[in-house]
Amino acid sequence: AQSVAQPEDQVNVAEGNPLTVKCTYSVSGNPYLFWYVQYPNRGLQFLLKYITGDNLVKGSYGFEAEFNKSQTSFHLKKPSALVSDSALYFCAVSNYGQNFVFGPGTRLSVLP
Amino acid sequence: AAGVIQSPRHLIKEKRETATLKCYPIPRHDTVYWYQQGPGQDPQFLISFYEKMQSDKGSIPDRFSAQQFSDYHSELNMSSLELGDSALYFCASSFETDYNEQFFGPGTRLTVL
């Protein structure tokens, strides 16, 4: 069975500073990894995914994530945070498209 | 670009009533997923359909059923509603060969009184 962990319930960062939202996973076989963002009262929005290829994946709104197989991690990063990035971020893993599992979410607050 | 459509957006029901949620996937998408997100919780996978057949099953209660129709839209039927069923219900769609990148609808907020 696969699982996703997001060790931080809350991440606070000052506007303009780099941000990192952590994600580790457990899956048998090759993982498909995703990041989604949820703004208040909105649906989940796709940010980026890793299927194969370069370990550094670039996505929407200036976000990127680095796949690290040895550490089974897929941390979300952004070089310079914006106040509008404040939202709930979910990491998800899929085993060849089956059993799509979400992490518990991390609330990001970017302070002006 | 067209997105996933869910209706209704809000629904209020009483205990023991039934509810039907509808999901219209992005055109050409052949796979539909249903998720339940309780207050302060991460989305929990309920069930999915590919080409009108159930493809995967998660933590869907026996009181719930779902199906995908010939036009690929899907309906989630919920019976004998309980207070704990109050949640945001998301539908997502994907094109099977597109590495299952899922596009989510805006959700239906169900409140059970």
Coordinates of N, CA and C in Angstrom, one line a residue, chain A residues 32 34 36 38 41-44 46 49 51 90 96-100 102-104, chain B residues 33 35 37 41-43 45 55-56 88 90 98-102 104-106 109:
Chain A
Y32 N 4.3 7.8 -9.4 CA 3.9 9.0 -10.1 C 3.6 10.0 -9.0
F34 N 2.7 14.0 -7.5 CA 1.9 15.2 -7.9 C 1.9 16.2 -6.7
Y36 N -0.7 19.4 -5.6 CA -2.0 20.2 -5.8 C -2.1 21.3 -4.8
Q38 N -4.8 24.0 -2.9 CA -6.3 24.3 -2.7 C -6.4 25.7 -2.0
N41 N -12.2 27.6 -0.2 CA -13.5 27.4 -0.9 C -13.3 27.1 -2.4
R42 N -12.2 26.6 -2.7 CA -12.0 26.3 -4.1 C -11.6 24.8 -4.3
G43 N -11.7 24.3 -5.5 CA -11.2 22.9 -5.7 C -9.7 22.8 -5.8
L44 N -9.3 21.6 -5.9 CA -7.9 21.3 -6.0 C -7.4 21.7 -7.3
F46 N -4.0 21.5 -10.0 CA -2.8 20.8 -10.3 C -1.6 21.8 -10.4
K49 N 3.9 17.6 -11.8 CA 3.9 16.1 -11.6 C 5.3 15.6 -12.0
I51 N 6.8 12.0 -13.5 CA 6.5 10.7 -13.9 C 7.8 10.0 -14.2
F90 N -1.2 19.9 -1.2 CA -1.3 18.5 -1.1 C -0.3 17.8 -2.0
Y96 N 1.4 3.8 -10.9 CA 1.0 3.5 -12.2 C -0.5 3.9 -12.5
G97 N -0.9 5.0 -11.8 CA -2.3 5.5 -12.1 C -3.3 4.8 -11.2
Q98 N -2.9 3.9 -10.4 CA -3.9 3.2 -9.5 C -3.7 3.7 -8.1
N99 N -4.7 3.6 -7.3 CA -4.5 4.0 -5.9 C -3.9 5.4 -5.7
F100 N -4.6 6.3 -6.1 CA -4.2 7.7 -6.0 C -4.4 8.1 -4.6
F102 N -3.5 10.9 -1.4 CA -3.1 12.3 -1.0 C -2.4 12.3 0.4
G103 N -1.5 13.2 0.6 CA -1.0 13.5 1.9 C -2.0 14.3 2.7
P104 N -1.7 14.5 3.9 CA -2.6 15.3 4.8 C -2.7 16.8 4.6
Chain B
Y33 N -13.0 10.2 -11.1 CA -12.7 9.9 -9.7 C -13.6 10.7 -8.8
Y35 N -13.8 12.0 -4.7 CA -13.1 12.1 -3.4 C -14.1 12.8 -2.4
Q37 N -13.8 15.1 1.1 CA -12.9 15.8 1.9 C -13.7 16.4 3.1
Q41 N -9.7 17.9 6.6 CA -9.1 16.6 6.2 C -8.5 16.6 4.8
D42 N -7.6 15.7 4.5 CA -7.2 15.6 3.2 C -8.2 14.8 2.4
P43 N -8.2 15.0 1.1 CA -9.2 14.2 0.2 C -9.0 12.7 0.3
F45 N -10.0 9.1 -1.3 CA -10.5 8.6 -2.6 C -11.7 7.6 -2.3
S55 N -13.1 1.2 -12.0 CA -11.7 0.8 -12.1 C -11.0 0.7 -10.8
D56 N -11.4 1.4 -9.8 CA -10.8 1.3 -8.5 C -11.8 1.7 -7.4
L88 N -17.0 18.1 1.6 CA -16.8 18.6 0.2 C -16.5 17.3 -0.7
F90 N -15.4 16.0 -4.2 CA -14.7 16.4 -5.4 C -14.8 15.3 -6.4
D98 N -2.9 9.6 -20.1 CA -2.1 10.9 -19.8 C -1.5 10.8 -18.4
Y99 N -0.9 9.6 -18.1 CA -0.3 9.4 -16.8 C -1.2 9.7 -15.6
N100 N -2.5 9.7 -15.9 CA -3.5 9.9 -14.9 C -3.4 11.2 -14.1
E101 N -2.9 12.3 -14.8 CA -3.0 13.6 -14.3 C -4.4 14.0 -14.1
Q102 N -4.8 14.2 -12.9 CA -6.3 14.4 -12.6 C -6.6 15.9 -12.5
F104 N -9.4 18.5 -11.3 CA -10.5 18.5 -10.3 C -11.6 19.5 -10.6
G105 N -12.8 19.2 -10.2 CA -13.9 20.1 -10.3 C -13.9 20.9 -9.0
P106 N -14.9 21.9 -9.0 CA -14.9 22.8 -7.8 C -15.5 22.2 -6.6
R109 N -20.4 20.9 -1.9 CA -20.5 20.9 -0.5 C -21.8 20.4 0.0

